[in-house]
Each structure stands twice: as C-alpha cells, then as structure tokens.
C-alpha cells in the first residue's frame, strides 16, 4: 500500500483532458460577458466532448484573471459532488492554498452556466466568493434538461447579498438554455 504523502497543491484528476486546449488560462477576462461566456463555453464543450453534464463554471480574481475552472463530472467520477461550481471552487482553493478565497482582501467572482443548486449554494457561501454571475435559471435547468436542483431558500439571492455576495442573473441566458437543449438532444443522462 502506498502511504506517501501527496502534494496538497497538486490537483486530483477531476478535469477532462480537453481543458488545457480549450481554456486560455493566461487571458484576462474583462467584464461580466467575457466571464459568463467562458462558463457557457465550458458547459458546451463538456457536452460536445461527452465528458459530463451541461454545466461549466469559472473563478476569477478581481483583475479578471482566471483562477480555476470546472465542468460537471457527476457521471464520469461517479460522485454527486462533482458539480462544475464545486470543481471550480476546489481548484481555486487548492491553487491559492486556502479555503476562504477572499481572505486575502481581494475580490473573487464565480461565473456559472446554470443557477447554483442547493449543494453549490452552500459551497459558495463558505468559499469566499464576492460575486456570482449566472446564465440559465433553475427553471430552465429543470424544465429543459430535467435535473432536480433541490431546495433553496425562498429569497436565495437576498441571502447571498446579505452575506456580501453580489448576484447577477440571466447573463447570456439563451445561450445557456441552448446548451441544456443540446444535452437533451444527445441523450445526456439526468441525475
């Protein structure tokens, strides 16, 4: 049995192999449109490459530098925790070597192709995110793709904002809805 201590900064193999070729980690993503577009592109590529569900997410610092990204890997990793937002948050936390991203006083944004489910909602609260950019709504995810997004507080956006987390919804919503519809047309699994 291998008992060597592993490097805690080394990422586990949670991202598909196509990510390095598809994502420009050296680019500065200025503005909400550029950031949400990356999240939607990740979701679309995840469907096109058949490596997971129709969801993508990315964490950016206050200057627009990409800290980490994630795509849905629930089926391939056989884990209900492998949502795009969680993979992006874990990647950012590992890269910055801290659980609360904004403890350094900087601003961090999470852009996501779909409204966070109840699981991702909780993770965002604790991860030190200052802003959440959202494309598709939970209604879109449930009605188009048939996913159960779980219970959220009735005033979930207000709860985020009371915790200092700004919420911007419906950014490129139609493009995200198209990714969801494409996933269904390809016969993607619903879980």
CSV table of C-alpha atoms in Angstrom, one decimal:
chain,number,residue,atom,x,y,z
A,1,UNK,CA,0.0,0.0,0.0
A,2,UNK,CA,1.3,3.4,-1.0
A,3,UNK,CA,1.5,5.6,2.1
A,4,UNK,CA,3.4,8.5,0.6
A,5,UNK,CA,2.0,12.0,1.5
A,6,UNK,CA,0.7,13.5,-1.6
A,7,UNK,CA,1.3,17.1,-2.6
A,8,UNK,CA,-1.8,19.0,-1.4
A,9,UNK,CA,-1.4,21.6,-4.2
A,10,UNK,CA,-1.5,19.0,-6.9
A,11,UNK,CA,-5.0,18.8,-8.3
A,12,UNK,CA,-6.8,15.5,-8.5
A,13,UNK,CA,-7.7,14.3,-12.0
A,14,UNK,CA,-11.1,15.9,-12.0
A,15,UNK,CA,-11.0,17.9,-15.2
A,16,UNK,CA,-11.3,16.3,-18.6
A,17,UNK,CA,-8.2,16.1,-20.8
A,18,UNK,CA,-9.6,18.7,-23.3
A,19,UNK,CA,-9.5,21.6,-20.8
A,20,UNK,CA,-5.9,22.8,-21.4
A,21,UNK,CA,-6.5,23.1,-25.1
A,22,UNK,CA,-9.9,24.8,-24.7
A,23,UNK,CA,-9.2,27.3,-21.9
A,24,UNK,CA,-6.8,30.3,-22.1
A,25,UNK,CA,-5.5,30.4,-18.5
A,26,UNK,CA,-3.3,33.4,-19.4
A,27,UNK,CA,-6.0,35.7,-20.7
A,28,UNK,CA,-7.6,38.4,-18.6
A,29,UNK,CA,-11.4,38.1,-18.7
A,30,UNK,CA,-12.6,41.7,-18.5
A,31,UNK,CA,-16.3,42.2,-17.7
A,32,UNK,CA,-19.3,40.0,-17.0
A,33,UNK,CA,-19.9,39.0,-20.6
A,34,UNK,CA,-16.4,37.5,-21.0
A,35,UNK,CA,-16.6,35.6,-17.7
A,36,UNK,CA,-20.1,34.1,-18.3
A,37,UNK,CA,-19.1,33.3,-21.9
A,38,UNK,CA,-16.3,31.1,-20.6
A,39,UNK,CA,-18.6,29.3,-18.2
A,40,UNK,CA,-21.1,28.6,-21.1
A,41,UNK,CA,-18.3,27.6,-23.4
A,42,UNK,CA,-17.1,25.1,-20.8
A,43,UNK,CA,-20.6,23.7,-20.5
A,44,UNK,CA,-21.0,23.4,-24.3
A,45,UNK,CA,-17.6,21.7,-24.7
A,46,UNK,CA,-18.4,19.3,-21.9
A,47,UNK,CA,-21.4,18.2,-23.8
A,48,UNK,CA,-19.7,18.2,-27.2
A,49,UNK,CA,-16.8,16.1,-25.8
A,50,UNK,CA,-19.3,13.8,-23.9
A,51,UNK,CA,-17.3,14.3,-20.7
A,52,UNK,CA,-20.2,15.3,-18.4
A,53,UNK,CA,-23.3,17.3,-17.9
A,54,UNK,CA,-24.2,20.7,-19.5
A,55,UNK,CA,-22.6,22.8,-16.8
A,56,UNK,CA,-19.5,24.9,-16.6
A,57,UNK,CA,-18.1,27.3,-14.1
A,58,UNK,CA,-15.0,29.5,-13.5
A,59,UNK,CA,-13.5,31.5,-10.7
A,60,UNK,CA,-11.8,34.9,-11.5
A,61,UNK,CA,-9.9,37.3,-9.3
A,62,UNK,CA,-10.7,41.0,-9.2
A,63,UNK,CA,-8.4,41.7,-12.1
A,64,UNK,CA,-10.2,39.2,-14.3
A,65,UNK,CA,-7.5,36.5,-14.1
A,66,UNK,CA,-8.8,33.0,-14.3
A,67,UNK,CA,-8.0,31.2,-11.1
A,68,UNK,CA,-9.7,27.9,-11.8
A,69,UNK,CA,-12.5,26.4,-13.9
A,70,UNK,CA,-14.8,23.4,-13.6
A,71,UNK,CA,-17.2,21.3,-15.6
A,72,UNK,CA,-19.8,18.8,-14.4
A,73,UNK,CA,-18.3,15.4,-13.8
A,74,UNK,CA,-21.0,13.7,-11.8
A,75,UNK,CA,-21.3,10.7,-14.2
A,76,UNK,CA,-17.6,10.2,-15.1
A,77,UNK,CA,-16.4,10.5,-11.5
A,78,UNK,CA,-19.5,8.7,-10.0
A,79,UNK,CA,-19.9,11.5,-7.5
A,80,UNK,CA,-22.9,13.6,-6.8
A,81,UNK,CA,-20.5,16.3,-5.5
A,82,UNK,CA,-18.7,16.7,-8.9
A,83,UNK,CA,-20.7,19.8,-10.0
A,84,UNK,CA,-19.0,22.4,-12.1
A,85,UNK,CA,-19.1,25.0,-9.4
A,86,UNK,CA,-17.6,22.8,-6.8
A,87,UNK,CA,-14.8,21.6,-9.1
A,88,UNK,CA,-14.0,25.3,-9.9
A,89,UNK,CA,-14.1,26.3,-6.2
A,90,UNK,CA,-11.9,23.4,-5.1
A,91,UNK,CA,-9.5,24.2,-7.9
A,92,UNK,CA,-9.3,27.8,-6.8
A,93,UNK,CA,-8.9,26.9,-3.2
A,94,UNK,CA,-6.1,24.4,-4.0
A,95,UNK,CA,-4.3,26.9,-6.3
A,96,UNK,CA,-4.5,29.7,-3.7
A,97,UNK,CA,-3.9,27.2,-0.8
A,98,UNK,CA,-6.8,28.5,1.3
A,99,UNK,CA,-10.4,27.5,1.9
A,100,UNK,CA,-11.8,31.1,2.0
A,101,UNK,CA,-10.7,32.7,-1.3
A,102,UNK,CA,-11.2,36.3,-0.3
A,103,UNK,CA,-9.4,36.2,3.0
A,104,UNK,CA,-6.5,38.0,1.2
A,105,UNK,CA,-8.8,41.0,0.8
A,106,UNK,CA,-9.2,40.6,-3.0
A,107,UNK,CA,-12.5,40.2,-4.9
A,108,UNK,CA,-13.4,36.8,-6.4
A,109,UNK,CA,-16.2,36.1,-8.9
A,110,UNK,CA,-17.8,32.8,-9.7
A,111,UNK,CA,-19.3,32.6,-13.2
A,112,UNK,CA,-21.7,29.7,-13.8
A,113,UNK,CA,-23.6,28.5,-16.8
A,114,UNK,CA,-26.6,27.5,-14.6
A,115,UNK,CA,-28.1,28.8,-11.4
A,116,UNK,CA,-26.4,27.0,-8.4
A,117,UNK,CA,-28.3,24.1,-6.9
A,118,UNK,CA,-28.8,23.7,-3.2
A,119,UNK,CA,-25.4,22.0,-2.8
A,120,UNK,CA,-23.4,24.6,-4.7
A,121,UNK,CA,-25.3,27.4,-3.0
A,122,UNK,CA,-23.9,26.3,0.3
A,123,UNK,CA,-20.4,25.9,-1.0
A,124,UNK,CA,-20.5,29.4,-2.4
A,125,UNK,CA,-21.4,30.9,0.9
A,126,UNK,CA,-18.3,29.4,2.6
A,127,UNK,CA,-15.8,29.7,-0.3
A,128,UNK,CA,-15.2,33.4,0.0
A,129,UNK,CA,-16.9,34.4,-3.3
A,130,UNK,CA,-17.9,38.1,-3.6
A,131,UNK,CA,-19.9,37.9,-6.8
A,132,UNK,CA,-21.9,35.2,-8.7
A,133,UNK,CA,-22.7,35.5,-12.4
A,134,UNK,CA,-25.4,33.2,-13.6
A,135,UNK,CA,-26.6,32.3,-17.1
A,136,UNK,CA,-29.6,29.8,-17.0
A,137,UNK,CA,-32.1,29.8,-14.2
A,138,UNK,CA,-33.1,26.8,-12.2
A,139,UNK,CA,-36.4,26.7,-14.0
A,140,UNK,CA,-34.5,26.4,-17.3
A,141,UNK,CA,-32.4,23.5,-15.9
A,142,UNK,CA,-35.4,21.7,-14.6
A,143,UNK,CA,-37.8,22.2,-17.5
A,144,UNK,CA,-35.3,21.8,-20.3
A,145,UNK,CA,-32.9,19.1,-19.0
A,146,UNK,CA,-34.9,17.5,-16.2
A,147,UNK,CA,-32.4,18.0,-13.4
A,148,UNK,CA,-33.6,18.4,-9.8
A,149,UNK,CA,-31.9,21.5,-8.4
A,150,UNK,CA,-33.0,20.9,-4.9
A,151,UNK,CA,-34.4,23.3,-2.3
A,152,UNK,CA,-33.0,26.8,-2.0
A,153,UNK,CA,-34.1,29.5,0.5
A,154,UNK,CA,-37.1,31.4,-0.9
A,155,UNK,CA,-35.0,34.5,-1.1
A,156,UNK,CA,-31.7,32.9,-2.0
A,157,UNK,CA,-30.4,35.9,-3.9
A,158,UNK,CA,-31.2,38.1,-0.8
A,159,UNK,CA,-29.4,35.6,1.4
A,160,UNK,CA,-26.3,35.8,-0.8
A,161,UNK,CA,-26.5,39.6,-0.8
A,162,UNK,CA,-26.8,39.8,3.0
A,163,UNK,CA,-23.6,37.9,3.1
A,164,UNK,CA,-21.9,40.4,0.8
A,165,UNK,CA,-22.2,38.2,-2.3
A,166,UNK,CA,-23.5,40.2,-5.4
A,167,UNK,CA,-25.7,38.2,-7.7
A,168,UNK,CA,-26.2,38.9,-11.4
A,169,UNK,CA,-28.7,36.6,-13.3
A,170,UNK,CA,-29.7,35.9,-16.8
A,171,UNK,CA,-26.4,36.8,-18.5
A,172,UNK,CA,-26.4,35.1,-21.9
A,173,UNK,CA,-29.3,33.0,-20.6
A,174,UNK,CA,-30.5,31.9,-24.1
A,175,UNK,CA,-27.0,30.6,-24.9
A,176,UNK,CA,-27.0,28.5,-21.7
A,177,UNK,CA,-30.5,27.3,-22.5
A,178,UNK,CA,-29.3,26.1,-25.9
A,179,UNK,CA,-26.5,24.1,-24.2
A,180,UNK,CA,-29.1,22.4,-22.0
A,181,UNK,CA,-31.3,21.6,-25.0
A,182,UNK,CA,-28.3,20.2,-26.9
A,183,UNK,CA,-27.5,17.9,-24.0
A,184,UNK,CA,-31.1,16.6,-24.1
A,185,UNK,CA,-30.9,16.0,-27.8
A,186,UNK,CA,-27.7,14.0,-27.4
A,187,UNK,CA,-29.5,11.8,-24.9
A,188,UNK,CA,-27.5,13.0,-21.9
A,189,UNK,CA,-28.1,11.4,-18.5
A,190,UNK,CA,-30.3,13.0,-16.0
A,191,UNK,CA,-29.3,12.6,-12.4
